[in-house]
Tab-separated table of C-alpha atoms in Angstrom:
chain	number	residue	atom	x	y	z
O	1	MET	CA	101.610	74.661	91.410
O	2	THR	CA	104.638	74.206	93.731
O	3	PRO	CA	104.668	75.921	97.180
O	4	GLU	CA	107.379	78.329	96.073
O	5	LEU	CA	105.397	79.384	92.997
O	6	MET	CA	102.349	79.997	95.188
O	7	PHE	CA	104.437	82.208	97.515
O	8	ARG	CA	106.167	83.953	94.572
O	9	PRO	CA	105.021	87.591	93.913
O	10	VAL	CA	102.141	87.762	91.482
O	11	VAL	CA	103.809	90.579	89.461
O	12	ASP	CA	107.223	90.957	87.862
O	13	THR	CA	109.650	92.159	90.606
O	14	ARG	CA	112.954	92.140	88.674
O	15	ARG	CA	113.285	95.919	89.178
O	16	PHE	CA	111.692	96.030	92.628
O	17	PHE	CA	114.161	96.947	95.475
O	18	ASP	CA	111.732	98.294	98.105
O	19	TRP	CA	110.829	95.046	99.882
O	20	ALA	CA	111.175	96.804	103.283
O	21	SER	CA	108.196	98.978	102.385
O	22	THR	CA	105.004	97.569	100.930
O	23	SER	CA	105.662	94.476	98.751
O	24	PRO	CA	103.644	92.896	95.965
O	25	VAL	CA	101.310	90.191	97.157
O	26	SER	CA	101.976	86.449	96.554
O	27	ALA	CA	100.244	84.455	93.865
O	28	ALA	CA	98.396	82.485	96.552
O	29	CYS	CA	97.234	85.677	98.271
O	30	ALA	CA	95.978	87.231	95.048
O	31	ALA	CA	94.061	84.078	94.058
O	32	VAL	CA	92.362	83.681	97.383
O	33	MET	CA	91.317	87.361	97.597
O	34	ASP	CA	89.917	87.255	94.081
O	35	ASP	CA	87.927	84.101	94.935
O	36	TYR	CA	86.688	85.713	98.129
O	37	ALA	CA	85.486	88.832	96.370
O	38	ARG	CA	83.665	86.850	93.674
O	39	ALA	CA	82.011	84.584	96.265
O	40	ALA	CA	80.933	87.573	98.412
O	41	LEU	CA	79.347	89.376	95.475
O	42	ALA	CA	77.505	86.226	94.340
O	43	HIS	CA	76.224	85.033	97.725
O	44	PRO	CA	72.495	85.347	98.176
O	45	SER	CA	72.759	86.045	101.947
O	46	PRO	CA	75.650	88.419	102.962
O	47	PRO	CA	75.076	87.863	106.741
O	48	ASP	CA	75.311	84.077	106.296
O	49	PHE	CA	78.348	84.475	104.036
O	50	LEU	CA	80.104	86.536	106.729
O	51	THR	CA	79.131	84.158	109.479
O	52	GLU	CA	80.491	81.173	107.578
O	53	ARG	CA	83.777	82.919	106.772
O	54	THR	CA	84.225	84.314	110.296
O	55	ARG	CA	84.080	80.796	111.653
O	56	ARG	CA	87.245	79.997	109.657
O	57	VAL	CA	89.269	82.824	111.134
O	58	ASP	CA	90.615	80.676	113.975
O	59	SER	CA	92.362	78.473	111.441
O	60	LEU	CA	94.441	81.604	110.514
O	61	ARG	CA	95.405	81.995	114.102
O	62	ASP	CA	96.619	78.432	114.046
O	63	GLU	CA	98.552	79.105	110.829
O	64	ILE	CA	100.290	82.032	112.492
O	65	ARG	CA	101.189	79.954	115.536
O	66	ALA	CA	102.626	77.241	113.200
O	67	VAL	CA	104.716	79.694	111.123
O	68	PHE	CA	106.103	81.524	114.185
O	69	ALA	CA	106.489	78.536	116.509
O	70	ALA	CA	104.030	79.953	119.071
O	71	PRO	CA	102.562	77.589	121.676
O	72	PRO	CA	98.860	76.703	121.410
O	73	ASP	CA	97.889	78.828	124.430
O	74	THR	CA	99.253	82.008	122.984
O	75	ASP	CA	96.801	84.716	121.803
O	76	VAL	CA	96.839	85.804	118.165
O	77	SER	CA	95.086	89.073	117.468
O	78	PHE	CA	94.459	90.672	114.053
O	79	VAL	CA	95.317	94.368	113.536
O	80	ARG	CA	95.819	96.409	110.439
O	81	SER	CA	99.450	97.292	111.164
O	82	VAL	CA	102.175	97.546	113.795
O	83	ALA	CA	101.173	101.234	114.214
O	84	GLU	CA	97.592	100.241	115.053
O	85	ALA	CA	98.683	97.610	117.530
O	86	SER	CA	101.162	99.866	119.270
O	87	SER	CA	98.626	102.725	119.395
O	88	ALA	CA	95.960	100.511	120.899
O	89	MET	CA	98.326	99.230	123.563
O	90	ALA	CA	99.614	102.748	124.515
O	91	ARG	CA	96.066	104.129	124.688
O	92	THR	CA	94.562	101.353	126.820
O	93	MET	CA	97.347	100.105	129.118
O	94	ALA	CA	97.153	101.255	132.740
O	95	VAL	CA	100.683	102.461	133.413
O	96	PRO	CA	101.056	103.175	137.149
O	97	ARG	CA	101.992	106.699	138.386
O	98	GLY	CA	105.750	107.023	138.731
O	99	GLY	CA	106.349	104.293	136.149
O	100	ASN	CA	108.482	104.510	133.104
O	101	VAL	CA	108.481	103.274	129.491
O	102	VAL	CA	111.779	102.154	127.871
O	103	VAL	CA	112.142	102.363	124.106
O	104	THR	CA	115.258	102.022	121.942
O	105	ALA	CA	117.010	104.451	119.559
O	106	ALA	CA	116.603	101.845	116.773
O	107	ASP	CA	112.849	101.656	117.087
O	108	HIS	CA	110.609	102.446	114.094
O	109	PRO	CA	108.430	105.551	114.649
O	110	ALA	CA	105.296	103.423	114.196
O	111	LEU	CA	106.310	101.414	117.286
O	112	VAL	CA	107.616	104.184	119.456
O	113	ALA	CA	105.286	107.166	118.650
O	114	PRO	CA	102.357	105.986	120.747
O	115	TRP	CA	104.592	105.580	123.774
O	116	CYS	CA	106.024	109.040	123.216
O	117	TRP	CA	102.419	110.256	123.143
O	118	LEU	CA	101.604	108.409	126.361
O	119	THR	CA	104.511	109.852	128.261
O	120	GLY	CA	103.865	113.301	126.770
O	121	THR	CA	100.352	113.315	128.158
O	122	ARG	CA	101.309	111.630	131.445
O	123	PRO	CA	103.972	113.758	133.178
O	124	ASP	CA	104.075	111.141	135.931
O	125	VAL	CA	105.356	108.529	133.475
O	126	GLU	CA	108.980	108.827	132.250
O	127	LEU	CA	110.184	107.937	128.748
O	128	ARG	CA	113.685	106.407	128.544
O	129	THR	CA	115.655	105.572	125.418
O	130	VAL	CA	118.246	102.858	125.089
O	131	ARG	CA	121.082	104.108	122.889
O	132	SER	CA	122.575	102.074	120.025
O	133	GLU	CA	126.154	100.964	119.712
O	134	ALA	CA	128.291	101.659	116.661
O	135	SER	CA	127.181	98.295	115.241
O	136	GLY	CA	123.578	99.463	115.234
O	137	ARG	CA	122.630	96.956	117.957
O	138	LEU	CA	121.124	98.308	121.095
O	139	ASP	CA	123.519	98.895	124.057
O	140	LEU	CA	122.503	96.230	126.637
O	141	GLU	CA	124.696	97.800	129.302
O	142	HIS	CA	122.744	101.041	128.897
O	143	ALA	CA	119.515	99.128	128.913
O	144	GLU	CA	120.560	97.494	132.196
O	145	ARG	CA	120.764	100.985	133.754
O	146	LEU	CA	117.385	102.113	132.380
O	147	VAL	CA	115.149	99.170	133.133
O	148	ASP	CA	114.122	98.956	136.743
O	149	ALA	CA	111.294	97.840	139.031
O	150	ASP	CA	109.127	100.773	137.869
O	151	THR	CA	109.364	99.923	134.165
O	152	ALA	CA	105.979	99.072	132.693
O	153	VAL	CA	106.842	98.525	129.019
O	154	VAL	CA	109.947	97.912	126.978
O	155	THR	CA	109.822	98.153	123.210
O	156	CYS	CA	112.354	96.880	120.650
O	157	THR	CA	112.434	96.598	116.908
O	158	HIS	CA	113.535	93.084	115.894
O	159	LEU	CA	115.122	93.972	112.535
O	160	THR	CA	115.708	97.686	111.788
O	161	HIS	CA	113.970	99.220	108.811
O	162	LEU	CA	116.873	101.332	107.605
O	163	ASP	CA	119.912	99.104	107.934
O	164	GLY	CA	118.575	95.577	108.589
O	165	VAL	CA	120.339	95.242	111.942
O	166	LEU	CA	119.105	92.283	113.911
O	167	GLN	CA	118.625	93.272	117.532
O	168	PRO	CA	119.469	90.977	120.560
O	169	VAL	CA	115.870	90.527	121.582
O	170	ARG	CA	116.533	87.328	123.561
O	171	ALA	CA	119.261	88.978	125.628
O	172	LEU	CA	117.013	92.037	126.192
O	173	ALA	CA	114.161	89.775	127.337
O	174	GLU	CA	116.368	88.094	129.909
O	175	LEU	CA	117.512	91.503	131.149
O	176	VAL	CA	113.899	92.725	131.430
O	177	ARG	CA	112.817	89.637	133.306
O	178	ARG	CA	115.747	90.023	135.696
O	179	ARG	CA	115.148	93.684	136.513
O	180	SER	CA	111.374	94.266	136.184
O	181	GLY	CA	107.953	92.927	135.580
O	182	ALA	CA	107.640	94.959	132.366
O	183	LEU	CA	106.052	93.809	129.156
O	184	LEU	CA	108.489	93.396	126.238
O	185	ILE	CA	106.793	94.419	122.925
O	186	VAL	CA	108.790	93.489	119.821
O	187	ASP	CA	108.161	95.029	116.325
O	188	GLY	CA	108.642	92.240	113.798
O	189	ALA	CA	107.447	94.158	110.713
O	190	GLN	CA	110.769	93.562	108.960
O	191	SER	CA	111.801	90.195	110.443
O	192	ALA	CA	108.525	88.404	109.690
O	193	GLY	CA	109.078	86.622	106.358
O	194	ARG	CA	112.741	87.769	106.115
O	195	LEU	CA	114.186	85.340	108.581
O	196	PRO	CA	112.775	82.430	110.630
O	197	VAL	CA	111.126	83.689	113.823
O	198	ARG	CA	110.367	81.431	116.772
O	199	PHE	CA	108.120	83.132	119.317
O	200	ASP	CA	108.769	80.326	121.761
O	201	ARG	CA	112.474	81.277	121.858
O	202	LEU	CA	112.292	84.997	121.327
O	203	GLY	CA	111.435	85.899	124.944
O	204	ALA	CA	108.987	88.623	123.972
O	205	ASP	CA	105.609	89.068	125.646
O	206	ILE	CA	104.124	90.491	122.422
O	207	TYR	CA	105.441	90.166	118.843
O	208	THR	CA	103.739	92.372	116.261
O	209	ALA	CA	104.027	92.010	112.540
O	210	SER	CA	102.716	93.402	109.245
O	211	GLY	CA	101.677	91.064	106.474
O	212	ARG	CA	102.430	93.574	103.741
O	213	LYS	CA	106.225	93.342	103.643
O	214	ALA	CA	108.323	90.193	103.313
O	215	LEU	CA	105.356	87.924	103.951
O	216	LEU	CA	103.847	89.100	100.630
O	217	GLY	CA	100.436	89.609	102.203
O	218	PRO	CA	97.895	92.443	101.598
O	219	LEU	CA	97.994	95.956	102.871
O	220	GLY	CA	95.895	96.263	106.076
O	221	ALA	CA	96.433	92.709	107.355
O	222	GLY	CA	98.731	92.515	110.387
O	223	PHE	CA	98.756	90.511	113.566
O	224	LEU	CA	100.316	90.140	116.938
O	225	ILE	CA	101.238	87.151	119.053
O	226	ALA	CA	100.949	87.454	122.805
O	227	ALA	CA	101.908	85.240	125.693
O	228	PRO	CA	98.932	83.837	127.625
O	229	GLY	CA	97.100	86.499	129.672
O	230	VAL	CA	99.233	89.427	128.525
O	231	LEU	CA	96.421	91.038	126.445
O	232	ASP	CA	94.251	91.154	129.545
O	233	SER	CA	96.270	94.175	130.670
O	234	PHE	CA	94.927	96.252	127.800
O	235	GLY	CA	91.497	97.713	127.208
O	236	PRO	CA	89.420	97.220	124.010
O	237	LEU	CA	90.611	99.047	120.879
O	238	VAL	CA	86.987	99.217	119.710
O	239	PHE	CA	83.980	98.194	121.787
O	240	SER	CA	81.807	95.666	120.002
O	241	ALA	CA	79.614	92.645	120.608
O	242	ARG	CA	82.664	90.479	120.052
O	243	ASN	CA	84.584	91.779	123.074
O	244	CYS	CA	82.136	93.346	125.515
O	245	SER	CA	78.667	93.208	126.895
O	246	VAL	CA	76.282	95.841	128.284
O	247	ARG	CA	73.063	95.391	130.205
O	248	ALA	CA	69.693	97.093	130.219
O	249	ARG	CA	67.232	97.481	133.098
O	250	ALA	CA	63.710	96.092	133.001
O	251	ASP	CA	62.416	99.463	131.835
O	252	GLY	CA	64.734	99.447	128.874
O	253	ARG	CA	67.268	101.976	130.154
O	254	TRP	CA	70.864	101.012	129.605
O	255	GLN	CA	72.990	100.451	132.709
O	256	PRO	CA	76.297	102.301	133.005
O	257	GLY	CA	79.501	100.231	132.645
O	258	ALA	CA	80.516	97.482	130.253
O	259	GLN	CA	82.138	94.084	130.791
O	260	HIS	CA	84.915	93.403	128.302
O	261	THR	CA	86.695	90.167	127.582
O	262	GLY	CA	90.451	89.710	127.356
O	263	GLY	CA	92.428	87.669	124.889
O	264	SER	CA	92.561	88.160	121.144
O	265	ALA	CA	89.310	90.031	120.808
O	266	VAL	CA	90.462	92.933	123.001
O	267	LEU	CA	92.479	94.461	120.140
O	268	GLU	CA	90.193	93.382	117.286
O	269	GLY	CA	86.811	94.937	117.944
O	270	ASN	CA	85.060	94.215	114.697
O	271	LEU	CA	87.225	91.947	112.565
O	272	PRO	CA	89.398	93.557	109.881
O	273	ASP	CA	88.438	92.896	106.220
O	274	LEU	CA	88.007	89.118	105.984
O	275	ARG	CA	89.097	89.169	102.388
O	276	LEU	CA	92.460	90.548	103.532
O	277	LEU	CA	92.737	87.971	106.285
O	278	PHE	CA	92.208	85.050	103.996
O	279	GLY	CA	94.747	86.544	101.581
O	280	LEU	CA	97.213	86.712	104.434
O	281	ALA	CA	96.450	83.122	105.428
O	282	ALA	CA	97.140	81.904	101.899
O	283	SER	CA	100.432	83.803	101.754
O	284	LEU	CA	101.521	82.466	105.184
O	285	ALA	CA	100.709	78.896	104.092
O	286	GLY	CA	102.822	79.332	100.932
O	287	TYR	CA	105.662	80.881	102.986
O	288	ARG	CA	105.668	77.942	105.477
O	289	GLN	CA	105.580	75.345	102.708
O	290	ALA	CA	108.357	77.104	100.660
O	291	GLY	CA	110.563	76.962	103.840
O	292	PRO	CA	111.430	80.016	105.938
O	293	THR	CA	115.063	78.828	106.459
O	294	ARG	CA	115.569	78.282	102.719
O	295	LEU	CA	114.019	81.606	101.840
O	296	ALA	CA	116.127	83.390	104.451
O	297	ARG	CA	119.336	81.869	102.947
O	298	ARG	CA	118.352	83.133	99.476
O	299	CYS	CA	117.608	86.600	100.895
O	300	ARG	CA	121.030	86.748	102.534
O	301	ALA	CA	122.707	85.586	99.305
O	302	ALA	CA	120.974	88.476	97.456
O	303	ALA	CA	122.144	90.838	100.207
O	304	ASP	CA	125.754	89.616	99.758
O	305	GLU	CA	125.444	90.281	96.011
O	306	VAL	CA	124.236	93.840	96.717
O	307	ALA	CA	127.248	94.440	99.050
O	308	ARG	CA	129.615	93.066	96.331
O	309	LEU	CA	128.274	94.969	93.315
O	310	LEU	CA	127.018	98.328	94.564
O	311	PRO	CA	130.496	99.652	95.569
O	312	ALA	CA	131.647	98.806	92.023
O	313	ALA	CA	128.851	101.031	90.743
O	314	GLY	CA	130.253	103.927	92.803
O	315	LEU	CA	128.035	103.797	95.823
O	316	ARG	CA	129.108	103.792	99.449
O	317	ALA	CA	127.310	101.984	102.285
O	318	VAL	CA	125.596	104.191	104.877
O	319	GLY	CA	124.908	103.097	108.435
O	320	PRO	CA	126.530	100.710	110.860
O	321	PRO	CA	129.382	98.557	109.553
O	322	GLY	CA	128.311	94.988	108.727
O	323	SER	CA	124.577	95.924	108.476
O	324	GLY	CA	122.432	94.796	105.643
O	325	CYS	CA	123.080	91.071	105.756
O	326	HIS	CA	119.362	90.426	105.999
O	327	GLY	CA	118.577	92.346	102.915
O	328	ILE	CA	118.053	95.986	103.894
O	329	ARG	CA	120.764	98.625	103.630
O	330	ARG	CA	121.252	102.337	102.724
O	331	TRP	CA	123.649	103.599	100.106
O	332	ARG	CA	125.024	106.993	99.012
O	333	SER	CA	126.525	108.218	95.753
O	334	PRO	CA	129.374	110.757	96.299
O	335	SER	CA	128.383	112.510	93.080
O	336	VAL	CA	124.679	113.002	93.865
O	337	ARG	CA	123.397	115.972	95.766
O	338	ASP	CA	119.869	114.754	96.246
O	339	HIS	CA	119.187	111.009	96.136
O	340	ARG	CA	115.511	111.636	95.499
O	341	GLU	CA	116.583	112.616	91.981
O	342	LEU	CA	118.327	109.266	91.650
O	343	LYS	CA	115.120	107.510	92.737
O	344	ALA	CA	113.042	109.471	90.240
O	345	ARG	CA	115.442	108.710	87.380
O	346	LEU	CA	115.468	104.977	88.214
O	347	GLY	CA	111.692	105.078	88.557
O	348	ARG	CA	111.377	106.271	84.939
O	349	VAL	CA	112.928	102.945	83.810
O	350	GLY	CA	110.879	100.837	86.139
O	351	PHE	CA	113.017	100.534	89.319
O	352	SER	CA	111.428	100.960	92.736
O	353	LEU	CA	113.421	101.878	95.858
O	354	ALA	CA	113.341	104.212	98.829
O	355	ALA	CA	115.262	107.495	99.085
O	356	THR	CA	115.860	110.638	101.098
O	357	ARG	CA	118.138	113.552	100.151
O	358	GLU	CA	121.086	111.832	101.705
O	359	TRP	CA	120.714	108.173	100.669
O	360	ILE	CA	118.849	105.444	98.825
O	361	ARG	CA	117.687	102.318	100.495
O	362	ILE	CA	118.078	98.995	98.678
O	363	SER	CA	116.009	96.143	100.093
O	364	VAL	CA	115.972	92.678	98.582
O	365	HIS	CA	113.997	89.465	99.055
O	366	ALA	CA	114.507	85.744	98.416
O	367	PHE	CA	113.178	86.333	94.908
O	368	THR	CA	115.734	88.945	94.000
O	369	SER	CA	118.306	87.452	91.609
O	370	ALA	CA	121.905	88.311	90.887
O	371	ASP	CA	120.850	89.449	87.411
O	372	ASP	CA	118.273	91.834	88.950
O	373	ILE	CA	121.031	93.383	91.111
O	374	ALA	CA	123.452	93.626	88.178
O	375	ARG	CA	120.876	95.415	86.107
O	376	LEU	CA	120.249	97.938	88.939
O	377	CYS	CA	124.070	98.552	89.166
O	378	ASP	CA	124.302	99.161	85.443
O	379	HIS	CA	121.705	101.939	85.717
O	380	LEU	CA	123.318	103.376	88.876
O	381	ARG	CA	126.629	103.518	87.109
O	382	SER	CA	125.230	105.214	83.998
O	383	TYR	CA	123.437	107.743	86.108
O	384	ASP	CA	126.651	108.676	87.946
O	385	ASP	CA	128.471	109.049	84.652
O	386	ALA	CA	125.784	111.223	83.156
O	387	TYR	CA	125.475	113.315	86.346
O	388	LEU	CA	129.212	113.969	86.486
O	389	GLU	CA	129.354	114.872	82.822
O	390	GLY	CA	126.585	117.386	83.367
O	391	ARG	CA	128.381	118.986	86.324
O	392	GLN	CA	131.600	119.223	84.384
O	393	ARG	CA	129.858	121.146	81.609
């Protein structure tokens, strides 16, 4: 089977337009997870089986470094999601009194909520928010005024989840280095798999990602890449034999205190589900072989087709002008009061997309074809016609 076929979704996605949410897994991912489950059930010694498979996990770290152009000395840590990674960092980082945390208005709640929690429980730590420009990109001049010598952490979403706006992470990183010693934490949940990402050129200290979106990996398998030594500034997410040690006295009484290691294990505790990790590894390998640059071009071509056809179906773009070129954009129908009704109607004929009362979000992938988009537009047009006829009656 060719690399592209191995990376292709294992189910029919011709009516799937919610790629920015939780995507179907790749054929490679599904096959590997099935093989893992069968082997685990049939193995005569579960402890030996787990030990053997755990030894292979470092090869997944190497695959992630290869896909995201991360140097060999970077740490790769496995987490279930961006939310888990961000929560672990906010809960365990020692932010000095009088310090501040800088977030951006474009950040996803999963990235920013833990830092809102931290500053809400620490009145001695200030929360600052960088505003967005009309383009949806963060305002670097405003960031220049907010980041200072007391800034401990700066967060930034790489590609926004509502409008697909690519943020100027490299420029922000240069600003942060110039004005502070803060850690720059980047949320790559939407950019990973949607466009080529080079950690060695991004300028971030930490890049977090979710496997379950454009990478076509399983739910519950995420990861982060960290510059050397950065993870040492955090405490363990979960204490386990993998990342800490405790001692007992000669009489058997445990001694107070625990020594914990830094590096990748600090955020892992006990490893996530190995079946999911091997599924993610297979999907990542298929993605790399199929070609991130080639897949990104196809995704942008699909986004261009959406921008061309949806206005003809009576929808108007929502959000910053020029957004959506990476395949994520919101739309509104002037004739629809509640766009959740539109989502439900489309759902009855097999379409999947995101919606609120005010808009629907159409997100595409490299595997979304022009015919798929045309078919969606036909249904959107017929719904508008039927809706308007009902209102006129």
